[in-house]
PDB file of C-alpha atoms in Angstrom:
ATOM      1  CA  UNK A 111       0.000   0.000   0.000  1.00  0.00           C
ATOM      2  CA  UNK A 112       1.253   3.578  -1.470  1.00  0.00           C
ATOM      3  CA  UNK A 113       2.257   6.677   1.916  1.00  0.00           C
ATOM      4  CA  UNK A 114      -0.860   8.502   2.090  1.00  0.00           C
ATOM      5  CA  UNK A 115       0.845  11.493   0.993  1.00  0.00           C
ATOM      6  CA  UNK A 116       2.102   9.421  -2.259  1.00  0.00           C
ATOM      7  CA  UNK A 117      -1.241   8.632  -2.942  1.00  0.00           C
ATOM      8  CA  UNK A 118      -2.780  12.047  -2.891  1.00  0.00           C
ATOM      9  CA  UNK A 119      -0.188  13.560  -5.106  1.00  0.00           C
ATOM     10  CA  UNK A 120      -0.420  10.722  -7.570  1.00  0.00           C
ATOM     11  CA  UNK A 121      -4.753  11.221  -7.470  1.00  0.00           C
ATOM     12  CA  UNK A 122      -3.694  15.302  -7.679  1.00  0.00           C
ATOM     13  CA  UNK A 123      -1.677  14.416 -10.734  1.00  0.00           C
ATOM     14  CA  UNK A 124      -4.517  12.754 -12.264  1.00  0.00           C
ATOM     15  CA  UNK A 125      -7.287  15.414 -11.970  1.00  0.00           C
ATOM     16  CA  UNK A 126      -5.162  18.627 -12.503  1.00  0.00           C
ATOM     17  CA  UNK A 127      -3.148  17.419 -15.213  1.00  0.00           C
ATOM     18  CA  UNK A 128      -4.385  16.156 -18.922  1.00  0.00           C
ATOM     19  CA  UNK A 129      -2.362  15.821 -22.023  1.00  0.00           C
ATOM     20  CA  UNK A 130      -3.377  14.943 -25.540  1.00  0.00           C
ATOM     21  CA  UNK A 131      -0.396  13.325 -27.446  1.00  0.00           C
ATOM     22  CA  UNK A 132      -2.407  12.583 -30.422  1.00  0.00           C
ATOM     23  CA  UNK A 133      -3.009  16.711 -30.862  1.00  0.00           C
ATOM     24  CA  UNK A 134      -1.223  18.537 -33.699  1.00  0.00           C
ATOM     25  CA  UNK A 135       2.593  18.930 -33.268  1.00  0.00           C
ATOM     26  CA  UNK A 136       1.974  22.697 -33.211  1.00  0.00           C
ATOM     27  CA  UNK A 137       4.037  24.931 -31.149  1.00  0.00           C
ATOM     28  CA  UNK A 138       1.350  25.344 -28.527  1.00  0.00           C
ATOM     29  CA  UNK A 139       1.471  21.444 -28.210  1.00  0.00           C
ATOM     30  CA  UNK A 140       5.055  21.356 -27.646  1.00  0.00           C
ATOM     31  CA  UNK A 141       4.735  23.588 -25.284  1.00  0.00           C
ATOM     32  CA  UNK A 142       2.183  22.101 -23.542  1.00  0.00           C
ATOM     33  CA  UNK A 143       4.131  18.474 -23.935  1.00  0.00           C
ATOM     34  CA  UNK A 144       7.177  20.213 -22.275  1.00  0.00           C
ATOM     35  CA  UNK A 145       5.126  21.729 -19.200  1.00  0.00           C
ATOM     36  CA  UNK A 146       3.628  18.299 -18.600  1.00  0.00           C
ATOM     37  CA  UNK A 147       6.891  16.859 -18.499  1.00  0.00           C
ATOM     38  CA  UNK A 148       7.847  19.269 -16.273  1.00  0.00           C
ATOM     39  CA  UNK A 149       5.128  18.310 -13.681  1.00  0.00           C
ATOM     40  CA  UNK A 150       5.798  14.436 -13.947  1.00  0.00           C
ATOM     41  CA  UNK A 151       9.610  15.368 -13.007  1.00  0.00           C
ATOM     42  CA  UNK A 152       7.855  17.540  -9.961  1.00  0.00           C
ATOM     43  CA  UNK A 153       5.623  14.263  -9.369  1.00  0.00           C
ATOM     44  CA  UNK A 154       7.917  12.384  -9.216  1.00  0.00           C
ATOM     45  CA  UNK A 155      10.187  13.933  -6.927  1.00  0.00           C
ATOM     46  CA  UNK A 156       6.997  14.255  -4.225  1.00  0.00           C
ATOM     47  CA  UNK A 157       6.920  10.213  -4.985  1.00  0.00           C
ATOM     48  CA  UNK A 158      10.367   9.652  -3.874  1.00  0.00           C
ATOM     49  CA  UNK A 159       9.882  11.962  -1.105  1.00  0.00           C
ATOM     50  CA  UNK A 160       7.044  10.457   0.086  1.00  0.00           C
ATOM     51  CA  UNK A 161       8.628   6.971  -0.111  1.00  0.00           C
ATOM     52  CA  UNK A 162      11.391   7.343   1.759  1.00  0.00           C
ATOM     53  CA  UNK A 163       8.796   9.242   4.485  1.00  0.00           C
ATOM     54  CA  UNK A 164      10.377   6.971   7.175  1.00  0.00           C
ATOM     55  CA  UNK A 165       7.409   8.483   9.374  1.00  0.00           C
ATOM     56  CA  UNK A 166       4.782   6.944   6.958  1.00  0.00           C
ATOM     57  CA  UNK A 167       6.702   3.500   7.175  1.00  0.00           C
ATOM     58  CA  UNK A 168       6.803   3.824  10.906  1.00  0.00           C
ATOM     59  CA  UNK A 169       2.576   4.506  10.786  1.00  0.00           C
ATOM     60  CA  UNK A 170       1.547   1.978   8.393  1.00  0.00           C
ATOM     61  CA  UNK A 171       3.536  -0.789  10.660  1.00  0.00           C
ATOM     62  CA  UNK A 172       1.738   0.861  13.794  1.00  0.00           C
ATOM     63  CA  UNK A 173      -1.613   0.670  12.085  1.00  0.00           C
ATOM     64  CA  UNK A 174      -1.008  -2.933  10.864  1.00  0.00           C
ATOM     65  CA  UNK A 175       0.520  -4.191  14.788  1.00  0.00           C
ATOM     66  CA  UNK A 176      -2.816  -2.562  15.613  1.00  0.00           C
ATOM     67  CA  UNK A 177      -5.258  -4.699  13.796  1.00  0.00           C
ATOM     68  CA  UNK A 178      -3.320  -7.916  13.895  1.00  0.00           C
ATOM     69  CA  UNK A 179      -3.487  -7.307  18.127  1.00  0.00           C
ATOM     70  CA  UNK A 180      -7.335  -6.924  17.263  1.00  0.00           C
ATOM     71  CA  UNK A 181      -7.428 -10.274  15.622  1.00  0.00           C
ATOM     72  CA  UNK A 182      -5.806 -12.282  17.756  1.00  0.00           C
ATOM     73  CA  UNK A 183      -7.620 -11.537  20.229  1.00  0.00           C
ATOM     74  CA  UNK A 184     -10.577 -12.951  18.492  1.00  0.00           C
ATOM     75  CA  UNK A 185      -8.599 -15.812  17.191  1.00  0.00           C
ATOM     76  CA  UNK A 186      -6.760 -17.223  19.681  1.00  0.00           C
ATOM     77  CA  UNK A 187      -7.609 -18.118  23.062  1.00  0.00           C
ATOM     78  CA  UNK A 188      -4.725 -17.952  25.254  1.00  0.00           C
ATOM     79  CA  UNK A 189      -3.896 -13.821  24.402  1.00  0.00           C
ATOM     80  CA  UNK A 190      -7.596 -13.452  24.867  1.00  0.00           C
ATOM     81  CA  UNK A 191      -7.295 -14.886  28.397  1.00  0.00           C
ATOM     82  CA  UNK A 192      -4.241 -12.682  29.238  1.00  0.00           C
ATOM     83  CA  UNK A 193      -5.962  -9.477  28.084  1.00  0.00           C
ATOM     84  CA  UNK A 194      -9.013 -10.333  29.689  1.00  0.00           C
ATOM     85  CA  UNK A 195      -7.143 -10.893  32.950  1.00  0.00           C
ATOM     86  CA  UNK A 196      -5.413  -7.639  32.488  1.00  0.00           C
ATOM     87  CA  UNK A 197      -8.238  -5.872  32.059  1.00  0.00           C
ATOM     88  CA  UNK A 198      -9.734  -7.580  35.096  1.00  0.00           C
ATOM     89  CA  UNK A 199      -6.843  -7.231  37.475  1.00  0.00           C
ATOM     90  CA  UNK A 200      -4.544  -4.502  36.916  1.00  0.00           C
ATOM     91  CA  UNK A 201      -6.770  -2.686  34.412  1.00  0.00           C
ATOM     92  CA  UNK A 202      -5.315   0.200  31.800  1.00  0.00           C
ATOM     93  CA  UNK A 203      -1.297  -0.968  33.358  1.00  0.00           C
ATOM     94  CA  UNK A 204      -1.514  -3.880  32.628  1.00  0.00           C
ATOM     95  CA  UNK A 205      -2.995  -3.911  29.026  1.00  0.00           C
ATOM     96  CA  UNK A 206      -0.407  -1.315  28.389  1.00  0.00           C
ATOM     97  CA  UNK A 207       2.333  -3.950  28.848  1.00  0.00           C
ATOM     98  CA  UNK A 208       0.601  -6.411  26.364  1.00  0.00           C
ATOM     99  CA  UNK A 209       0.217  -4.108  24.273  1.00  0.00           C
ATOM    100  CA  UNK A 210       3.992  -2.586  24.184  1.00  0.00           C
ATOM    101  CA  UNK A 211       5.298  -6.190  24.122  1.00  0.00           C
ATOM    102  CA  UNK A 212       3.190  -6.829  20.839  1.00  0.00           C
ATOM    103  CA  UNK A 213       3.878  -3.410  18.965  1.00  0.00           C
ATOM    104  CA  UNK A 214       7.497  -4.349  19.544  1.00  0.00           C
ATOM    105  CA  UNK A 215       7.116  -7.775  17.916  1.00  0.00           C
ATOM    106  CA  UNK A 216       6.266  -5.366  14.994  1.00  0.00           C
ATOM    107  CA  UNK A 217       9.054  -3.160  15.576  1.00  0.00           C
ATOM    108  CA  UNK A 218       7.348  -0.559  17.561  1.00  0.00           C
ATOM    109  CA  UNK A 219       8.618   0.918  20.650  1.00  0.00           C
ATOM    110  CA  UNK A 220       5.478   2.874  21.981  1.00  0.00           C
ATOM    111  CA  UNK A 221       5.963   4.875  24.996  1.00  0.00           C
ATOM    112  CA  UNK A 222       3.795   7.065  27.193  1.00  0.00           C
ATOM    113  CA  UNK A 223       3.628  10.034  28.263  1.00  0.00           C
ATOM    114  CA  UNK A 224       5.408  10.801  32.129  1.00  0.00           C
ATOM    115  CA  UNK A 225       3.828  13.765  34.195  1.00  0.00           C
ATOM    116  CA  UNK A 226       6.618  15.869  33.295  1.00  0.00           C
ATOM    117  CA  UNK A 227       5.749  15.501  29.828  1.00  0.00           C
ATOM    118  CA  UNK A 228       8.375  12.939  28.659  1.00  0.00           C
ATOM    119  CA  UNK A 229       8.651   9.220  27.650  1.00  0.00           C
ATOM    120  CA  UNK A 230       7.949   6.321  29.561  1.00  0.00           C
ATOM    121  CA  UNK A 231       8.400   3.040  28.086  1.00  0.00           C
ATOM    122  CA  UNK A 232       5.181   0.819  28.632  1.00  0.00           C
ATOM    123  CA  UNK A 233       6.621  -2.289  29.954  1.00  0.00           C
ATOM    124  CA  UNK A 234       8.973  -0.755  33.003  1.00  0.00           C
ATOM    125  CA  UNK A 235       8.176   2.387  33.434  1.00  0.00           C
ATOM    126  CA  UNK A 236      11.073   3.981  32.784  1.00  0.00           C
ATOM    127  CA  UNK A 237      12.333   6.780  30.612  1.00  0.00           C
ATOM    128  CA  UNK A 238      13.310   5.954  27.254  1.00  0.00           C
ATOM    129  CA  UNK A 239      16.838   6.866  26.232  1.00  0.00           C
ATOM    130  CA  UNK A 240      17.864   6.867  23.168  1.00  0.00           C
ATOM    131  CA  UNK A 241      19.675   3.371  23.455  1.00  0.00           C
ATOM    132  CA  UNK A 242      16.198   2.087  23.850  1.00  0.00           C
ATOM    133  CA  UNK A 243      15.809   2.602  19.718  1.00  0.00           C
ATOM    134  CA  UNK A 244      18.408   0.722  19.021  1.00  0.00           C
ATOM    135  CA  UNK A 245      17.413  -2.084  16.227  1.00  0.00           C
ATOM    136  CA  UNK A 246      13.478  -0.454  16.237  1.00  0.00           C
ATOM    137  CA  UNK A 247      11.968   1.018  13.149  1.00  0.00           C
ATOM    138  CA  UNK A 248       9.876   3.912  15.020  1.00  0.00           C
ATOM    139  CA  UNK A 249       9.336   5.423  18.315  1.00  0.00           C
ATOM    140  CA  UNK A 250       5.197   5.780  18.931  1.00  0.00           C
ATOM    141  CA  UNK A 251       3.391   7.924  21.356  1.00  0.00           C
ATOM    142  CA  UNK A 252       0.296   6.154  22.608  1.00  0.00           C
ATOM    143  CA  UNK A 253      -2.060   6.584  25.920  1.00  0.00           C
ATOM    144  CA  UNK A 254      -4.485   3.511  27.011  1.00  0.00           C
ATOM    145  CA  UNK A 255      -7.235   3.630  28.774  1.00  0.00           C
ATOM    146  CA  UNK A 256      -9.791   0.921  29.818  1.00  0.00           C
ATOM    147  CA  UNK A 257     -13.681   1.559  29.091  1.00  0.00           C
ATOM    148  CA  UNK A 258     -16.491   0.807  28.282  1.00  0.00           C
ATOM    149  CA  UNK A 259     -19.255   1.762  25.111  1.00  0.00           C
ATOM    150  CA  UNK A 260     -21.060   4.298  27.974  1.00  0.00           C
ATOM    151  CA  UNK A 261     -18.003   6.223  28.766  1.00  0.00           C
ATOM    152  CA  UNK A 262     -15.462   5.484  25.827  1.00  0.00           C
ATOM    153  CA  UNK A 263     -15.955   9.067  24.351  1.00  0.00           C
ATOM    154  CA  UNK A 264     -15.068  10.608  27.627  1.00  0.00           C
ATOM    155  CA  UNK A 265     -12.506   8.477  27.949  1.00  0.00           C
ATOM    156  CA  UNK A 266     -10.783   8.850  24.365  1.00  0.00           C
ATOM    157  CA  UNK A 267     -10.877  12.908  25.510  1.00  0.00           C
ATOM    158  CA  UNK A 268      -8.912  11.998  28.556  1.00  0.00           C
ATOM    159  CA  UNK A 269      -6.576   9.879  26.249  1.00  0.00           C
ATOM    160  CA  UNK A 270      -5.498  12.900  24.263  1.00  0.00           C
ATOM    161  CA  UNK A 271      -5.433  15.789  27.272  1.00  0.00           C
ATOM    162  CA  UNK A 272      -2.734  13.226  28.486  1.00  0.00           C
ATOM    163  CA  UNK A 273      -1.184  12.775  24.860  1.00  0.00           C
ATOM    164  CA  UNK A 274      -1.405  16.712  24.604  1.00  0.00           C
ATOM    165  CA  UNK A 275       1.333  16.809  27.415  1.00  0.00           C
ATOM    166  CA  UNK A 276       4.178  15.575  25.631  1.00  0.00           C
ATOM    167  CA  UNK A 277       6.932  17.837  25.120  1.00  0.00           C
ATOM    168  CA  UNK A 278       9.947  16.236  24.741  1.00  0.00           C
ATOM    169  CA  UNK A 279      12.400  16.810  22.293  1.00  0.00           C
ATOM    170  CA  UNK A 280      12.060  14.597  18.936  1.00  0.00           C
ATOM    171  CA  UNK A 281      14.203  11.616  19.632  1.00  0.00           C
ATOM    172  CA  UNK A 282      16.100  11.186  16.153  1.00  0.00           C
ATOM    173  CA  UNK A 283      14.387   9.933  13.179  1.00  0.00           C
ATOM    174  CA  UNK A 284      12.801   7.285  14.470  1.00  0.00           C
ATOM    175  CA  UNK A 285       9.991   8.675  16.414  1.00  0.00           C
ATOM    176  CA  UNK A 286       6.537   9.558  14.725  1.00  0.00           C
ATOM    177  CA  UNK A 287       5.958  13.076  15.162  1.00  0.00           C
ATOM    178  CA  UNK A 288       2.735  13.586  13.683  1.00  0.00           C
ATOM    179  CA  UNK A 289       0.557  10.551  14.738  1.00  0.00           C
ATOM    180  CA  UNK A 290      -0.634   9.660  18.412  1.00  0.00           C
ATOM    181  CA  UNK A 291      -2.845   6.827  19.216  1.00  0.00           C
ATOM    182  CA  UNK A 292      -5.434   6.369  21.725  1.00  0.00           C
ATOM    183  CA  UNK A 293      -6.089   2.875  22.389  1.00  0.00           C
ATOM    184  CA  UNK A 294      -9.311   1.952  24.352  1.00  0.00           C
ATOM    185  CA  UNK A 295      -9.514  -1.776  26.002  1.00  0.00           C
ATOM    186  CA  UNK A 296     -13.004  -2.862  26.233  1.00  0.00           C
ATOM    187  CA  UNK A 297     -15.027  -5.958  26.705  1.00  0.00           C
ATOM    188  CA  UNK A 298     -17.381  -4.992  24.200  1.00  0.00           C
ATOM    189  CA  UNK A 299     -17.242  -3.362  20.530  1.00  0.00           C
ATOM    190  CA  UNK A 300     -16.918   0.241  21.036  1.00  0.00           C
ATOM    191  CA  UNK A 301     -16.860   2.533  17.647  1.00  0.00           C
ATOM    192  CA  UNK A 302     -14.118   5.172  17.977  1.00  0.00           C
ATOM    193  CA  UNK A 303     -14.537   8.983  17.457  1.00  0.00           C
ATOM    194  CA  UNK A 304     -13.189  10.059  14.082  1.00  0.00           C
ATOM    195  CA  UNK A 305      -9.221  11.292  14.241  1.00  0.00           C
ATOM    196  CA  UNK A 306      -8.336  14.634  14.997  1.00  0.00           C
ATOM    197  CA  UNK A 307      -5.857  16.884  13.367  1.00  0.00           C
ATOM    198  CA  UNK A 308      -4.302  20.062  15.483  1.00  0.00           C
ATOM    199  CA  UNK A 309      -1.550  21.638  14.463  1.00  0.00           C
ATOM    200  CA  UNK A 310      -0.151  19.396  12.202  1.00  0.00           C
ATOM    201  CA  UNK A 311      -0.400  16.117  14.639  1.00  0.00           C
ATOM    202  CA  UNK A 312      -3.000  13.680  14.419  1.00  0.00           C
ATOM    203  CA  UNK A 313      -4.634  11.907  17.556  1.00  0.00           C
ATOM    204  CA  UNK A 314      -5.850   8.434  16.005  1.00  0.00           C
ATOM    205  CA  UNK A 315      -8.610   7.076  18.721  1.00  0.00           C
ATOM    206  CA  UNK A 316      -9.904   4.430  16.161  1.00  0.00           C
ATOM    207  CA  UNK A 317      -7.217   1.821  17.633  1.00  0.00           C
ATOM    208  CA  UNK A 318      -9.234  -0.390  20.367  1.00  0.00           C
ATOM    209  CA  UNK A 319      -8.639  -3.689  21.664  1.00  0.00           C
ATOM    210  CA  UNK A 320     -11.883  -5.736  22.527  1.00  0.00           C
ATOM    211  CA  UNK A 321     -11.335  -8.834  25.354  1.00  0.00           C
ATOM    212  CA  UNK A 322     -14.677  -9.953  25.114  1.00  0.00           C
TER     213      UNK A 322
END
Protein backbone atom coordinates (compact mmCIF):
# COMPACT_ATOMS: atom_id res chain seq x y z
CA UNK A 1 0.00 0.00 0.00
CA UNK A 2 1.25 3.58 -1.47
CA UNK A 3 2.26 6.68 1.92
CA UNK A 4 -0.86 8.50 2.09
CA UNK A 5 0.84 11.49 0.99
CA UNK A 6 2.10 9.42 -2.26
CA UNK A 7 -1.24 8.63 -2.94
CA UNK A 8 -2.78 12.05 -2.89
CA UNK A 9 -0.19 13.56 -5.11
CA UNK A 10 -0.42 10.72 -7.57
CA UNK A 11 -4.75 11.22 -7.47
CA UNK A 12 -3.69 15.30 -7.68
CA UNK A 13 -1.68 14.42 -10.73
CA UNK A 14 -4.52 12.75 -12.26
CA UNK A 15 -7.29 15.41 -11.97
CA UNK A 16 -5.16 18.63 -12.50
CA UNK A 17 -3.15 17.42 -15.21
CA UNK A 18 -4.39 16.16 -18.92
CA UNK A 19 -2.36 15.82 -22.02
CA UNK A 20 -3.38 14.94 -25.54
CA UNK A 21 -0.40 13.32 -27.45
CA UNK A 22 -2.41 12.58 -30.42
CA UNK A 23 -3.01 16.71 -30.86
CA UNK A 24 -1.22 18.54 -33.70
CA UNK A 25 2.59 18.93 -33.27
CA UNK A 26 1.97 22.70 -33.21
CA UNK A 27 4.04 24.93 -31.15
CA UNK A 28 1.35 25.34 -28.53
CA UNK A 29 1.47 21.44 -28.21
CA UNK A 30 5.06 21.36 -27.65
CA UNK A 31 4.74 23.59 -25.28
CA UNK A 32 2.18 22.10 -23.54
CA UNK A 33 4.13 18.47 -23.94
CA UNK A 34 7.18 20.21 -22.28
CA UNK A 35 5.13 21.73 -19.20
CA UNK A 36 3.63 18.30 -18.60
CA UNK A 37 6.89 16.86 -18.50
CA UNK A 38 7.85 19.27 -16.27
CA UNK A 39 5.13 18.31 -13.68
CA UNK A 40 5.80 14.44 -13.95
CA UNK A 41 9.61 15.37 -13.01
CA UNK A 42 7.85 17.54 -9.96
CA UNK A 43 5.62 14.26 -9.37
CA UNK A 44 7.92 12.38 -9.22
CA UNK A 45 10.19 13.93 -6.93
CA UNK A 46 7.00 14.26 -4.22
CA UNK A 47 6.92 10.21 -4.99
CA UNK A 48 10.37 9.65 -3.87
CA UNK A 49 9.88 11.96 -1.10
CA UNK A 50 7.04 10.46 0.09
CA UNK A 51 8.63 6.97 -0.11
CA UNK A 52 11.39 7.34 1.76
CA UNK A 53 8.80 9.24 4.49
CA UNK A 54 10.38 6.97 7.18
CA UNK A 55 7.41 8.48 9.37
CA UNK A 56 4.78 6.94 6.96
CA UNK A 57 6.70 3.50 7.18
CA UNK A 58 6.80 3.82 10.91
CA UNK A 59 2.58 4.51 10.79
CA UNK A 60 1.55 1.98 8.39
CA UNK A 61 3.54 -0.79 10.66
CA UNK A 62 1.74 0.86 13.79
CA UNK A 63 -1.61 0.67 12.09
CA UNK A 64 -1.01 -2.93 10.86
CA UNK A 65 0.52 -4.19 14.79
CA UNK A 66 -2.82 -2.56 15.61
CA UNK A 67 -5.26 -4.70 13.80
CA UNK A 68 -3.32 -7.92 13.90
CA UNK A 69 -3.49 -7.31 18.13
CA UNK A 70 -7.33 -6.92 17.26
CA UNK A 71 -7.43 -10.27 15.62
CA UNK A 72 -5.81 -12.28 17.76
CA UNK A 73 -7.62 -11.54 20.23
CA UNK A 74 -10.58 -12.95 18.49
CA UNK A 75 -8.60 -15.81 17.19
CA UNK A 76 -6.76 -17.22 19.68
CA UNK A 77 -7.61 -18.12 23.06
CA UNK A 78 -4.72 -17.95 25.25
CA UNK A 79 -3.90 -13.82 24.40
CA UNK A 80 -7.60 -13.45 24.87
CA UNK A 81 -7.29 -14.89 28.40
CA UNK A 82 -4.24 -12.68 29.24
CA UNK A 83 -5.96 -9.48 28.08
CA UNK A 84 -9.01 -10.33 29.69
CA UNK A 85 -7.14 -10.89 32.95
CA UNK A 86 -5.41 -7.64 32.49
CA UNK A 87 -8.24 -5.87 32.06
CA UNK A 88 -9.73 -7.58 35.10
CA UNK A 89 -6.84 -7.23 37.48
CA UNK A 90 -4.54 -4.50 36.92
CA UNK A 91 -6.77 -2.69 34.41
CA UNK A 92 -5.32 0.20 31.80
CA UNK A 93 -1.30 -0.97 33.36
CA UNK A 94 -1.51 -3.88 32.63
CA UNK A 95 -2.99 -3.91 29.03
CA UNK A 96 -0.41 -1.32 28.39
CA UNK A 97 2.33 -3.95 28.85
CA UNK A 98 0.60 -6.41 26.36
CA UNK A 99 0.22 -4.11 24.27
CA UNK A 100 3.99 -2.59 24.18
CA UNK A 101 5.30 -6.19 24.12
CA UNK A 102 3.19 -6.83 20.84
CA UNK A 103 3.88 -3.41 18.96
CA UNK A 104 7.50 -4.35 19.54
CA UNK A 105 7.12 -7.77 17.92
CA UNK A 106 6.27 -5.37 14.99
CA UNK A 107 9.05 -3.16 15.58
CA UNK A 108 7.35 -0.56 17.56
CA UNK A 109 8.62 0.92 20.65
CA UNK A 110 5.48 2.87 21.98
CA UNK A 111 5.96 4.88 25.00
CA UNK A 112 3.79 7.06 27.19
CA UNK A 113 3.63 10.03 28.26
CA UNK A 114 5.41 10.80 32.13
CA UNK A 115 3.83 13.77 34.19
CA UNK A 116 6.62 15.87 33.30
CA UNK A 117 5.75 15.50 29.83
CA UNK A 118 8.37 12.94 28.66
CA UNK A 119 8.65 9.22 27.65
CA UNK A 120 7.95 6.32 29.56
CA UNK A 121 8.40 3.04 28.09
CA UNK A 122 5.18 0.82 28.63
CA UNK A 123 6.62 -2.29 29.95
CA UNK A 124 8.97 -0.75 33.00
CA UNK A 125 8.18 2.39 33.43
CA UNK A 126 11.07 3.98 32.78
CA UNK A 127 12.33 6.78 30.61
CA UNK A 128 13.31 5.95 27.25
CA UNK A 129 16.84 6.87 26.23
CA UNK A 130 17.86 6.87 23.17
CA UNK A 131 19.68 3.37 23.45
CA UNK A 132 16.20 2.09 23.85
CA UNK A 133 15.81 2.60 19.72
CA UNK A 134 18.41 0.72 19.02
CA UNK A 135 17.41 -2.08 16.23
CA UNK A 136 13.48 -0.45 16.24
CA UNK A 137 11.97 1.02 13.15
CA UNK A 138 9.88 3.91 15.02
CA UNK A 139 9.34 5.42 18.32
CA UNK A 140 5.20 5.78 18.93
CA UNK A 141 3.39 7.92 21.36
CA UNK A 142 0.30 6.15 22.61
CA UNK A 143 -2.06 6.58 25.92
CA UNK A 144 -4.48 3.51 27.01
CA UNK A 145 -7.23 3.63 28.77
CA UNK A 146 -9.79 0.92 29.82
CA UNK A 147 -13.68 1.56 29.09
CA UNK A 148 -16.49 0.81 28.28
CA UNK A 149 -19.25 1.76 25.11
CA UNK A 150 -21.06 4.30 27.97
CA UNK A 151 -18.00 6.22 28.77
CA UNK A 152 -15.46 5.48 25.83
CA UNK A 153 -15.96 9.07 24.35
CA UNK A 154 -15.07 10.61 27.63
CA UNK A 155 -12.51 8.48 27.95
CA UNK A 156 -10.78 8.85 24.36
CA UNK A 157 -10.88 12.91 25.51
CA UNK A 158 -8.91 12.00 28.56
CA UNK A 159 -6.58 9.88 26.25
CA UNK A 160 -5.50 12.90 24.26
CA UNK A 161 -5.43 15.79 27.27
CA UNK A 162 -2.73 13.23 28.49
CA UNK A 163 -1.18 12.77 24.86
CA UNK A 164 -1.40 16.71 24.60
CA UNK A 165 1.33 16.81 27.41
CA UNK A 166 4.18 15.58 25.63
CA UNK A 167 6.93 17.84 25.12
CA UNK A 168 9.95 16.24 24.74
CA UNK A 169 12.40 16.81 22.29
CA UNK A 170 12.06 14.60 18.94
CA UNK A 171 14.20 11.62 19.63
CA UNK A 172 16.10 11.19 16.15
CA UNK A 173 14.39 9.93 13.18
CA UNK A 174 12.80 7.29 14.47
CA UNK A 175 9.99 8.67 16.41
CA UNK A 176 6.54 9.56 14.72
CA UNK A 177 5.96 13.08 15.16
CA UNK A 178 2.73 13.59 13.68
CA UNK A 179 0.56 10.55 14.74
CA UNK A 180 -0.63 9.66 18.41
CA UNK A 181 -2.84 6.83 19.22
CA UNK A 182 -5.43 6.37 21.73
CA UNK A 183 -6.09 2.88 22.39
CA UNK A 184 -9.31 1.95 24.35
CA UNK A 185 -9.51 -1.78 26.00
CA UNK A 186 -13.00 -2.86 26.23
CA UNK A 187 -15.03 -5.96 26.71
CA UNK A 188 -17.38 -4.99 24.20
CA UNK A 189 -17.24 -3.36 20.53
CA UNK A 190 -16.92 0.24 21.04
CA UNK A 191 -16.86 2.53 17.65
CA UNK A 192 -14.12 5.17 17.98
CA UNK A 193 -14.54 8.98 17.46
CA UNK A 194 -13.19 10.06 14.08
CA UNK A 195 -9.22 11.29 14.24
CA UNK A 196 -8.34 14.63 15.00
CA UNK A 197 -5.86 16.88 13.37
CA UNK A 198 -4.30 20.06 15.48
CA UNK A 199 -1.55 21.64 14.46
CA UNK A 200 -0.15 19.40 12.20
CA UNK A 201 -0.40 16.12 14.64
CA UNK A 202 -3.00 13.68 14.42
CA UNK A 203 -4.63 11.91 17.56
CA UNK A 204 -5.85 8.43 16.01
CA UNK A 205 -8.61 7.08 18.72
CA UNK A 206 -9.90 4.43 16.16
CA UNK A 207 -7.22 1.82 17.63
CA UNK A 208 -9.23 -0.39 20.37
CA UNK A 209 -8.64 -3.69 21.66
CA UNK A 210 -11.88 -5.74 22.53
CA UNK A 211 -11.34 -8.83 25.35
CA UNK A 212 -14.68 -9.95 25.11
Amino acid sequence: MLPENVDRAIQQFGVQNEVDFTATRDGTDFIAKRVFVMKLMILAGEITHGMNDHSEQIRSTAELAFRHLQQLIVVDKDVKRKWQDALAAGGETECEKLGGVHLLWHGIQAFKVHGDGGRTDLVFAEPIEAADTAGVQGLVLTEWKKGTKDNATGKYASAKRQADLYSAGVLGGVELKRYRFLVLVSEKAVRPPADEVIEAVTAMPGRRSRCG
